[in-house]
PDB file of C-alpha atoms and ligand atoms in Angstrom:
ATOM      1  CA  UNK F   1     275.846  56.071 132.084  1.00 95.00           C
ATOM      2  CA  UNK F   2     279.362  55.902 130.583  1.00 97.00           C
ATOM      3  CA  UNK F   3     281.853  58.021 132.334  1.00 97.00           C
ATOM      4  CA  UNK F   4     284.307  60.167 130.902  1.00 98.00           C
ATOM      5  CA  UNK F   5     287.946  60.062 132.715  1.00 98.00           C
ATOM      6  CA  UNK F   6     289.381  63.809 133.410  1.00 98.00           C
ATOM      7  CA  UNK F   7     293.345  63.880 133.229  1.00 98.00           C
ATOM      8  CA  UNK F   8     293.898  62.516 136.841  1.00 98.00           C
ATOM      9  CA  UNK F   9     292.031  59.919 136.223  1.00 98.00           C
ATOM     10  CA  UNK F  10     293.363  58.773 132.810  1.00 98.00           C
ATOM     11  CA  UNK F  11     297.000  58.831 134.266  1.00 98.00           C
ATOM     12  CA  UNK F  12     295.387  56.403 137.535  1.00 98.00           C
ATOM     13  CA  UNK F  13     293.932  54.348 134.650  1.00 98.00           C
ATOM     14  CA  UNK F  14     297.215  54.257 132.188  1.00 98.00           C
ATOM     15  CA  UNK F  15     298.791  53.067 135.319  1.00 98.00           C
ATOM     16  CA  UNK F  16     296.189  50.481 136.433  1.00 98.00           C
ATOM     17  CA  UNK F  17     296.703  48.856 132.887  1.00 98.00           C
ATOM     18  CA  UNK F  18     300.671  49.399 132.680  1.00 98.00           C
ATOM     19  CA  UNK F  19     301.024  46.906 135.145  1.00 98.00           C
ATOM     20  CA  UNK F  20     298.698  44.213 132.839  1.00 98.00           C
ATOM     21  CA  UNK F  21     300.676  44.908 129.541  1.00 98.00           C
ATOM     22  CA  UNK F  22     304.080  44.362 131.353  1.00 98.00           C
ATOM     23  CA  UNK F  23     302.578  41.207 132.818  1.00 98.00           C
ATOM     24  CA  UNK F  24     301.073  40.103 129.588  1.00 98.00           C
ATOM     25  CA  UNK F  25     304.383  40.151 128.059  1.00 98.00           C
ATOM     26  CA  UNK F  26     306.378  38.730 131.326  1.00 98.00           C
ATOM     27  CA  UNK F  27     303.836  35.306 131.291  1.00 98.00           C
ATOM     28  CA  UNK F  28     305.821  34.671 128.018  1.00 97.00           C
ATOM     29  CA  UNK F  29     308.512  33.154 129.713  1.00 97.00           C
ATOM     30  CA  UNK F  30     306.335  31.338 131.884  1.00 98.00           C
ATOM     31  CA  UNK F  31     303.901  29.754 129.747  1.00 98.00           C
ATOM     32  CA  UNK F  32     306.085  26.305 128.991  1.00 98.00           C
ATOM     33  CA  UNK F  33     304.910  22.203 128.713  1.00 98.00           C
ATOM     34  CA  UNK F  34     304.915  21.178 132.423  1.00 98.00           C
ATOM     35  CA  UNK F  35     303.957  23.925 133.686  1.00 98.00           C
ATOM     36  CA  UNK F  36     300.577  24.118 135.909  1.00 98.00           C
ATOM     37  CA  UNK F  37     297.770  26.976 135.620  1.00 99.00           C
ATOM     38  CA  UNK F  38     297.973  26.952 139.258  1.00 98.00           C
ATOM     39  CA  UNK F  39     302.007  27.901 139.390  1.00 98.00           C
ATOM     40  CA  UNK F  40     300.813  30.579 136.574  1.00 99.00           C
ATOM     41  CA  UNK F  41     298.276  32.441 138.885  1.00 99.00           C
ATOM     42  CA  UNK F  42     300.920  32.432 141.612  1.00 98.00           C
ATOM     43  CA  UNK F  43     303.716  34.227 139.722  1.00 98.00           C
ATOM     44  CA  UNK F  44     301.067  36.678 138.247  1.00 98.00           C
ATOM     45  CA  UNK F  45     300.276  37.511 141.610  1.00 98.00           C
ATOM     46  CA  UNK F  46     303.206  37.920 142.987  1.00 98.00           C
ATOM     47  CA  UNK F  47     304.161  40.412 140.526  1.00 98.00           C
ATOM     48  CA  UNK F  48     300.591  42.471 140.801  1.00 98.00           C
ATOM     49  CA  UNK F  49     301.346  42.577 144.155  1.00 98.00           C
ATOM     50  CA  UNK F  50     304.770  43.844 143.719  1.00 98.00           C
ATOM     51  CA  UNK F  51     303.905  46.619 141.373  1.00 98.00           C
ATOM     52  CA  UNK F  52     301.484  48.053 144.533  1.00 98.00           C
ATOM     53  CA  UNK F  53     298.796  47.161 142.920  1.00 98.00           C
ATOM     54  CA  UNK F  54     295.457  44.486 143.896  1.00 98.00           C
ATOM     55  CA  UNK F  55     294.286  41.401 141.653  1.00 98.00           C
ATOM     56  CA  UNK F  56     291.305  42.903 140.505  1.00 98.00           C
ATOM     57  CA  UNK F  57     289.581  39.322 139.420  1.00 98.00           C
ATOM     58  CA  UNK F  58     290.014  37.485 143.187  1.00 98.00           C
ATOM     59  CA  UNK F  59     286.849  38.127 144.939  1.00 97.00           C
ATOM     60  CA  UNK F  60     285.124  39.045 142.312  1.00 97.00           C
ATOM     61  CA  UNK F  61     281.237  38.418 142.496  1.00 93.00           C
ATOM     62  CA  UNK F  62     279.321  37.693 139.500  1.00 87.00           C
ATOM     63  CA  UNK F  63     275.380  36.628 140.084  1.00 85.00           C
ATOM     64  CA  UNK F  64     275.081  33.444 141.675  1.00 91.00           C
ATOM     65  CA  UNK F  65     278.416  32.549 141.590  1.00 96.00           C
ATOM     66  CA  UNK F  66     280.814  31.845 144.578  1.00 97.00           C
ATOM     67  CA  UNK F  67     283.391  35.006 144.674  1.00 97.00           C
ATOM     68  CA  UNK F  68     285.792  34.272 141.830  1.00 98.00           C
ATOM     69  CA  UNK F  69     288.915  32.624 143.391  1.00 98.00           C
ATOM     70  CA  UNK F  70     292.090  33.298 141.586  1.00 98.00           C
ATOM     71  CA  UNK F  71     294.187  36.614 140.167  1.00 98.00           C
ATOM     72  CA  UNK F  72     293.923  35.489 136.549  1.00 98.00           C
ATOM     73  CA  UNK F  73     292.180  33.367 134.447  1.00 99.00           C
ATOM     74  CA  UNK F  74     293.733  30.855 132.797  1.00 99.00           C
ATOM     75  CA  UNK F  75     291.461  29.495 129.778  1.00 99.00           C
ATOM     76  CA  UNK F  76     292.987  26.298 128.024  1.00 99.00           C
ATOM     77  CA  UNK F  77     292.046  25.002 124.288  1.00 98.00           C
ATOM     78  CA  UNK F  78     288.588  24.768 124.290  1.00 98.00           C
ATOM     79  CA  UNK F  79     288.023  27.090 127.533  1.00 99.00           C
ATOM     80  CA  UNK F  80     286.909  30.037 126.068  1.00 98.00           C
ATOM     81  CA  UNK F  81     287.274  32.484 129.226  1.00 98.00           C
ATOM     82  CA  UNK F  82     286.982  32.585 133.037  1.00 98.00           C
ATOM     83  CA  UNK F  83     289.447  29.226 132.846  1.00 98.00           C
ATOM     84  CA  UNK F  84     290.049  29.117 136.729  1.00 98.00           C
ATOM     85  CA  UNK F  85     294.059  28.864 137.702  1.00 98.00           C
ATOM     86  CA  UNK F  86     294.359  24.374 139.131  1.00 98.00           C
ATOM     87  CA  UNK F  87     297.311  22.441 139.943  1.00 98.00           C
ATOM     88  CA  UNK F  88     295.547  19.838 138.011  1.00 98.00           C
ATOM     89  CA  UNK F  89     296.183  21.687 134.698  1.00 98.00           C
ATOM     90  CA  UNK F  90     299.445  21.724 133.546  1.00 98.00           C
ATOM     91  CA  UNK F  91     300.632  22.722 130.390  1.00 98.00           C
ATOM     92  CA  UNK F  92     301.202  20.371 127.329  1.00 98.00           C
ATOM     93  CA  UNK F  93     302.923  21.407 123.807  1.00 98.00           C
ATOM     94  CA  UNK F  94     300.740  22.611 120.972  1.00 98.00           C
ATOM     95  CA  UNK F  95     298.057  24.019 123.629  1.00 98.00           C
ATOM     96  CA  UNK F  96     296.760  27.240 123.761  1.00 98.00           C
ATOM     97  CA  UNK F  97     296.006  29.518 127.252  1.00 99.00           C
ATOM     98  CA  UNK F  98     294.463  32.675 127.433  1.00 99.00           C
ATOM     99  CA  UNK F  99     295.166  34.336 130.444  1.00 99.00           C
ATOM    100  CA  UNK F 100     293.173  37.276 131.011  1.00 98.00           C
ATOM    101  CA  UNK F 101     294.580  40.328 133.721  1.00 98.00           C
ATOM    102  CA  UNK F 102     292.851  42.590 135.534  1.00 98.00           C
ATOM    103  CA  UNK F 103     294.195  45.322 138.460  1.00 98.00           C
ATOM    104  CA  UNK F 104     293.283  47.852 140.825  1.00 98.00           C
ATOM    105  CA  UNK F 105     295.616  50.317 141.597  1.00 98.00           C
ATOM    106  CA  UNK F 106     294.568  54.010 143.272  1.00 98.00           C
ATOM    107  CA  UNK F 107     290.785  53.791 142.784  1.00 98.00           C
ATOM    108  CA  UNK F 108     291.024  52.163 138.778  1.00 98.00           C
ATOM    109  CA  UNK F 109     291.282  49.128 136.814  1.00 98.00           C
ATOM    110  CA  UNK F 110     293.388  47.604 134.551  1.00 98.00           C
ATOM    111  CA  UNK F 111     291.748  44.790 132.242  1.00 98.00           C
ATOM    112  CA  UNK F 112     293.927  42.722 129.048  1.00 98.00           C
ATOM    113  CA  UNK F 113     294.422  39.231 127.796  1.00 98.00           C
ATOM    114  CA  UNK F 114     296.079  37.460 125.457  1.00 98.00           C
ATOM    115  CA  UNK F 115     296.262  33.956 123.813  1.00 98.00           C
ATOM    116  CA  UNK F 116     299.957  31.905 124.276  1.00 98.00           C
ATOM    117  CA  UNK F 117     301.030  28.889 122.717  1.00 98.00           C
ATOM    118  CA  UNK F 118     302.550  26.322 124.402  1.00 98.00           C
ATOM    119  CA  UNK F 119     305.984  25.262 121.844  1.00 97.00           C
ATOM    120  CA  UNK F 120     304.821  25.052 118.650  1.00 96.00           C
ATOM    121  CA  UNK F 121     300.921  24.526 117.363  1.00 97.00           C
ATOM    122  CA  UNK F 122     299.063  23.781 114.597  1.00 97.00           C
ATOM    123  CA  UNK F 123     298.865  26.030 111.509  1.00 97.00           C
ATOM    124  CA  UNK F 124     294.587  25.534 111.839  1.00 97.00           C
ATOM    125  CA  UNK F 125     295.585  27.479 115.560  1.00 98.00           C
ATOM    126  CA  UNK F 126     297.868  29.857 113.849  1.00 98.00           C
ATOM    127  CA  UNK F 127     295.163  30.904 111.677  1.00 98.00           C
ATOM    128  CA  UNK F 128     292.532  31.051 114.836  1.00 98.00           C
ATOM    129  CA  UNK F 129     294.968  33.516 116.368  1.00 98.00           C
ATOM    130  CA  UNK F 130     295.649  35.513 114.061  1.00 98.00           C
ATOM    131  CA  UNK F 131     292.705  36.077 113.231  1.00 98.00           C
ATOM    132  CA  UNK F 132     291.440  37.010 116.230  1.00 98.00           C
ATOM    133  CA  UNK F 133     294.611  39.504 116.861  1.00 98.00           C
ATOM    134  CA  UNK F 134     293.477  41.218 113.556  1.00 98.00           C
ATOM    135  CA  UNK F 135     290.133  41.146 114.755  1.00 98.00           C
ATOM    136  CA  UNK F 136     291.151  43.590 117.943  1.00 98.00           C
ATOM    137  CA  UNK F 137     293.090  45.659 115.855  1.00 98.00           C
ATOM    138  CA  UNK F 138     290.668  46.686 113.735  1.00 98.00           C
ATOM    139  CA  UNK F 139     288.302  47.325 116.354  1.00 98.00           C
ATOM    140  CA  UNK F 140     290.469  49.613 117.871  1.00 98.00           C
ATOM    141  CA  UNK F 141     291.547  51.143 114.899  1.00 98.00           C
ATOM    142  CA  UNK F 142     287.359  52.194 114.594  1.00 98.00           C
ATOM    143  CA  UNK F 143     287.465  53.471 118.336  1.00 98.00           C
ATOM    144  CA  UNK F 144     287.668  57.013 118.290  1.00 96.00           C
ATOM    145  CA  UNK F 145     285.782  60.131 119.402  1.00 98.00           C
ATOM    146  CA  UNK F 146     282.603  60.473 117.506  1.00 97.00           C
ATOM    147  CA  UNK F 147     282.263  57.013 116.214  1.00 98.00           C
ATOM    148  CA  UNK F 148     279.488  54.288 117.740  1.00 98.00           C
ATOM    149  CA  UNK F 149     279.928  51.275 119.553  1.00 98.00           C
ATOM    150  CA  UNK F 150     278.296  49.478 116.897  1.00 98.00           C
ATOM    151  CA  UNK F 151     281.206  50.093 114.526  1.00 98.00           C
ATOM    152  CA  UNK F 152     283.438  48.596 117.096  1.00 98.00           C
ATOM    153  CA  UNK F 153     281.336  45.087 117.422  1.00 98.00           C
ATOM    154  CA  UNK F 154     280.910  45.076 113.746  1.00 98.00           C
ATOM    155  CA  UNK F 155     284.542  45.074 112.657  1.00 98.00           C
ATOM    156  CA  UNK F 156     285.020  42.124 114.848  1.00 98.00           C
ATOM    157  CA  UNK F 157     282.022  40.454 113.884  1.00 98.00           C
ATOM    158  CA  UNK F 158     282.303  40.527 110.253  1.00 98.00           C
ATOM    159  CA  UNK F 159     285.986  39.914 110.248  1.00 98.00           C
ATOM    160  CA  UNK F 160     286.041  36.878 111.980  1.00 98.00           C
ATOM    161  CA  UNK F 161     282.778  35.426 109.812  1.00 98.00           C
ATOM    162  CA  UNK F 162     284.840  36.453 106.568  1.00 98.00           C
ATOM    163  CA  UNK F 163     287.121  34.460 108.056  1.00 98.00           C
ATOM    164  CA  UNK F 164     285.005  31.329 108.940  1.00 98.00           C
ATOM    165  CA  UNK F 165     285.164  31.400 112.633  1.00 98.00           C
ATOM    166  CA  UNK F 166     283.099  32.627 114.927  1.00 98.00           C
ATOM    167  CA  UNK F 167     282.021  34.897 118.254  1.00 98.00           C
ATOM    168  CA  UNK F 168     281.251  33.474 121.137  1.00 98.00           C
ATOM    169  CA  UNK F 169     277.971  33.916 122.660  1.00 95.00           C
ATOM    170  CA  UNK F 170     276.902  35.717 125.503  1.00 96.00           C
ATOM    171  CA  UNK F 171     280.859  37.380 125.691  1.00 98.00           C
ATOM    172  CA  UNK F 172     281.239  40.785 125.237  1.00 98.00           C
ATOM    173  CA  UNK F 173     283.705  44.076 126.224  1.00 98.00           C
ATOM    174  CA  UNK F 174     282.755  46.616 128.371  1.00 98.00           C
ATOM    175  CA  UNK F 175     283.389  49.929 129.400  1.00 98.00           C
ATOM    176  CA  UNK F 176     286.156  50.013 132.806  1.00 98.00           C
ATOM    177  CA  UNK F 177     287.301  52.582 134.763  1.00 98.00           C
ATOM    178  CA  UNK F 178     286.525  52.784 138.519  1.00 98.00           C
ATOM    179  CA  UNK F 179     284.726  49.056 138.155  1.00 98.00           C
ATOM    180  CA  UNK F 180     285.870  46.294 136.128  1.00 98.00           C
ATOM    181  CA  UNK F 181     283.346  46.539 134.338  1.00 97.00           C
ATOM    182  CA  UNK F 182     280.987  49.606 133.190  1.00 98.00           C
ATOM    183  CA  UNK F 183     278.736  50.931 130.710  1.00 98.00           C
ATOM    184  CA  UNK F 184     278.732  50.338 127.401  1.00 98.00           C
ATOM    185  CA  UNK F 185     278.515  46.779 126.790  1.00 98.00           C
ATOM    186  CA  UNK F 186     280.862  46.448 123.896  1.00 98.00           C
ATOM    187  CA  UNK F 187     279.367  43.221 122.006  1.00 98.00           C
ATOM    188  CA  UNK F 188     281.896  41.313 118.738  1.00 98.00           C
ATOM    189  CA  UNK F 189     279.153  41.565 116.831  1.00 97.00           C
ATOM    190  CA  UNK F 190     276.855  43.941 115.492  1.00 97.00           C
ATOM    191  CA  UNK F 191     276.084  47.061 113.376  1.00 98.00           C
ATOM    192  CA  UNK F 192     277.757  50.161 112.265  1.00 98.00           C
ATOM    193  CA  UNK F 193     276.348  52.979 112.769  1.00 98.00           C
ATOM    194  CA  UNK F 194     274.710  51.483 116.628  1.00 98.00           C
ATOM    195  CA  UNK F 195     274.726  51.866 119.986  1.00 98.00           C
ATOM    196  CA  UNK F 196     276.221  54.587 122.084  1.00 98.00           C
ATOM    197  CA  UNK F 197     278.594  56.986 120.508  1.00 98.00           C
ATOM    198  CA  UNK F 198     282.559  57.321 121.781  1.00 98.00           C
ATOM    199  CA  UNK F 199     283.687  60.307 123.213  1.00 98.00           C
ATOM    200  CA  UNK F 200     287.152  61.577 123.937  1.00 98.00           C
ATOM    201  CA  UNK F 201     288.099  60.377 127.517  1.00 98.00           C
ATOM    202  CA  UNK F 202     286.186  56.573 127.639  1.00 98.00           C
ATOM    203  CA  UNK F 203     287.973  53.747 128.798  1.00 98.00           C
ATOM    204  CA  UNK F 204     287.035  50.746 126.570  1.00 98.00           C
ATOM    205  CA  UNK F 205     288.201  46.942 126.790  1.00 98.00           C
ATOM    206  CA  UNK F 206     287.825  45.571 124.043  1.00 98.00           C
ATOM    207  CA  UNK F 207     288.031  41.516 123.609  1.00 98.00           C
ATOM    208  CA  UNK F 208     286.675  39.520 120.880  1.00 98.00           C
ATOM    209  CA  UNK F 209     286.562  36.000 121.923  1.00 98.00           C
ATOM    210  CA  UNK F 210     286.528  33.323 118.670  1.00 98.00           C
ATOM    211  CA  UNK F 211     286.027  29.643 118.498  1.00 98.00           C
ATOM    212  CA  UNK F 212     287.175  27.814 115.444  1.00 98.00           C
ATOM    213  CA  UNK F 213     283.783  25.313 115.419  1.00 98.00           C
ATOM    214  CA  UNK F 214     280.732  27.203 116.684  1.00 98.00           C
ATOM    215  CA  UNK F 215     279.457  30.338 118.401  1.00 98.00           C
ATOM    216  CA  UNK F 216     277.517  28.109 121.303  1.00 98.00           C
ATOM    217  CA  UNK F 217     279.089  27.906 124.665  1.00 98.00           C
ATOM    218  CA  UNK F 218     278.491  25.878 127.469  1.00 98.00           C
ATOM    219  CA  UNK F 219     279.247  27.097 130.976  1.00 97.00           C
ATOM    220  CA  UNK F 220     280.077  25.343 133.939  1.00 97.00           C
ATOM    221  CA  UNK F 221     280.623  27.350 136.946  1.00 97.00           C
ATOM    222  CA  UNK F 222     282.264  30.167 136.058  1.00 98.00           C
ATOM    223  CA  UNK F 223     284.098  28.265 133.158  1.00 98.00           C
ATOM    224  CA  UNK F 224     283.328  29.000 129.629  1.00 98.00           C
ATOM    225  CA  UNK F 225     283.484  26.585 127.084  1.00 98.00           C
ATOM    226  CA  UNK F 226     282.891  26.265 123.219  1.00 98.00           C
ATOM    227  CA  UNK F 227     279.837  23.585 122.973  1.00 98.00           C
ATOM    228  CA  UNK F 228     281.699  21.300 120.138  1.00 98.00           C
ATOM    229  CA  UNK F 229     285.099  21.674 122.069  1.00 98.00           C
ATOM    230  CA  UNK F 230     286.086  23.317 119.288  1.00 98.00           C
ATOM    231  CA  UNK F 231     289.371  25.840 120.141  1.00 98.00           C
ATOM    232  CA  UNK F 232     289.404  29.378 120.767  1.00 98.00           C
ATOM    233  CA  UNK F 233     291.570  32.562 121.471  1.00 98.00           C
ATOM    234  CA  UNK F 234     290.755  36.063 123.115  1.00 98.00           C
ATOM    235  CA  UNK F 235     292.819  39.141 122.896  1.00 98.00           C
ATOM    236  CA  UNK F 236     292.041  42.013 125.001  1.00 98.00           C
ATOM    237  CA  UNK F 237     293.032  45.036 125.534  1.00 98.00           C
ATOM    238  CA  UNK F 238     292.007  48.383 127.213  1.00 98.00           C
ATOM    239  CA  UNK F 239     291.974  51.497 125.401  1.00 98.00           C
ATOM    240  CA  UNK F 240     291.416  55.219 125.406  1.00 98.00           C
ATOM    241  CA  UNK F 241     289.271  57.399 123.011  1.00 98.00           C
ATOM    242  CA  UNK F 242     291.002  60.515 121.941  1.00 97.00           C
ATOM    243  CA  UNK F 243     290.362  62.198 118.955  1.00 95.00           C
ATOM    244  CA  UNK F 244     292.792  60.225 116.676  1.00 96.00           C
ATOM    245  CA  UNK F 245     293.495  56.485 116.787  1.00 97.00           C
ATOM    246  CA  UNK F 246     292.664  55.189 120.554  1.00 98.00           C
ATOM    247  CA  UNK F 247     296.359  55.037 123.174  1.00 98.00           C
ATOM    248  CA  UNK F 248     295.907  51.607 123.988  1.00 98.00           C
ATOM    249  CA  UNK F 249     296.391  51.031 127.644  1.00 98.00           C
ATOM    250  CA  UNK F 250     297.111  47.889 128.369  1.00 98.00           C
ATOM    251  CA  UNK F 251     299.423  47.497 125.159  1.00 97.00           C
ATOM    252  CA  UNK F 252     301.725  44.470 125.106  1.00 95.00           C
ATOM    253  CA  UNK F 253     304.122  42.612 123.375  1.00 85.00           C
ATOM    254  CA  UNK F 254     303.459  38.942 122.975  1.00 74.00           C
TER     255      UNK F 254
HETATM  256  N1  LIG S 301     288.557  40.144 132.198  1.00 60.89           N
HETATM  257  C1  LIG S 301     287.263  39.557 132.386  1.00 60.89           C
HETATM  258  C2  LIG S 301     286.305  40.405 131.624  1.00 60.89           C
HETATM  259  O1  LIG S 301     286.717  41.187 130.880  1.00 60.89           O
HETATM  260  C3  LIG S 301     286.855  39.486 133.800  1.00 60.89           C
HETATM  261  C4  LIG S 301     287.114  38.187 134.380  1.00 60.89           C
HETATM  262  S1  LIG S 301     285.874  37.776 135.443  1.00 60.89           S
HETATM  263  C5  LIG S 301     286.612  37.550 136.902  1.00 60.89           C
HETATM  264  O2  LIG S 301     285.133  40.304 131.753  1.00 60.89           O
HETATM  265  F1  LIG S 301     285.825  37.070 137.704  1.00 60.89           F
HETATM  266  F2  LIG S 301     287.655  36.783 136.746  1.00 60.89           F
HETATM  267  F3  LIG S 301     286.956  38.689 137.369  1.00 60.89           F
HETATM  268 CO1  LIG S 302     287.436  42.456 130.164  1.00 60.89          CO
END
């Protein structure tokens, strides 16, 4: 069943995901050479914390996994999400880190991510990112009261093949609100026309993940990687459906 937020609850949720964009933008001055993924987590949850809110990820329980350990993930290069937050992993120039948010604040969630380089990268990883940016904004730009789900996953999905890169496998949005993550699944690839249709008060986050050499991944714990260790970037972001273009949520500069 998808749920439909009433007023109260859309404010509890625009709060929930307040706190991710401001972070979002905030781990640009963080994310420097030298720095570990470790140090990241820590000053992300620090500020969560501050804001009155819970890290939503730590604890998590996904099937057969142990309880996921950290408040953020931090996926490097060829981690495509889930990367998990180690002192081991520091920061070199011309990487890439997605670092993915979520919070729990009054009863709701907040879910976002976004891709940062580290100084200056290639222009083959400009490209990747940029492409995958444009690939969220045109998904959202298709979520609105009365369309499908399927209209969502197939802007992504044929964008990013026009484009010569491709979706990850098995990785998909989802529907948020009182759980991380609820009904629908929202998949990056797929037909218009499909699937559920959107109505006026869902909460949707939305996150294609793309890889630059193949859609195969290869998991390892709760790690996700691209097979040919290939790069890849993943923007997310949670959004409304009203009855004109979606409020995004967890908007951010970055
Ligand atoms: N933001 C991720 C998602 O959208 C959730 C991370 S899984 C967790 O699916 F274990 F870290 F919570
Ligand atoms: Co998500």
């Amino acid at each position: 069943m998808i749920y439909i937020k009433n007023e109260s609850e859309i404010v509890k949720m625009r709060e929930a995901n307040r706190i991710v964009g401001l972070l979002l933008h905030k781990m640009n001055d963080f994310v420097k050479p030298g720095i570990s993924t470790f140090e990241l987590d820590k000053i992300a949850e620090d500020f969560i914390l501050s804001q009155g809110a819970k890290p939503a990820f730590k604890g998590y329980s996904s099937s057969g996994l142990p309880p996921y350990p950290a408040s953020i993930c931090t996926s490097v290069n060829s981690c495509i999400v889930h990367g998990i937050p180690s002192k081991k992993v520091i920061l070199k120039k011309g990487d890439i880190i997605g670092i993915d948010v979520g919070t729990y604040k009054d009863g709701f969630c907040g879910d976002g991510a976004c891709t940062y380089r580290v100084g200056k990268v290639s222009r083959d990883i400009e490209c990747l990112l940029s492409v995958t940016r444009e690939a969220l904004d045109r998904a959202i730009h298709q979520a609105r009261n009365g369309a499908r789900v399927g209209d969502i996953s197939y802007a992504i999905g044929s964008y990013v093949k026009q484009q010569g890169f491709f979706i990850a496998d098995q990785l998909t949005g989802h529907g948020i609100g009182k759980q991380m993550h609820e009904e629908p699944i929202v998949s990056n690839n797929g037909m218009k026309k499909k699937g559920p249709r959107l109505r006026k008060g869902m909460t949707l986050a939305i996150e294609p993940m793309v890889n630059i050499g193949t859609n195969r991944v290869r998991e390892v714990g709760w790690e996700f990687f691209v097979k040919d260790n290939s790069l890849s970037a993943h923007y997310e972001k949670t959004i409304l459906i009203t009855d004109k273009e979606a409020e995004i949520l967890s908007e951010y500069e970055a």
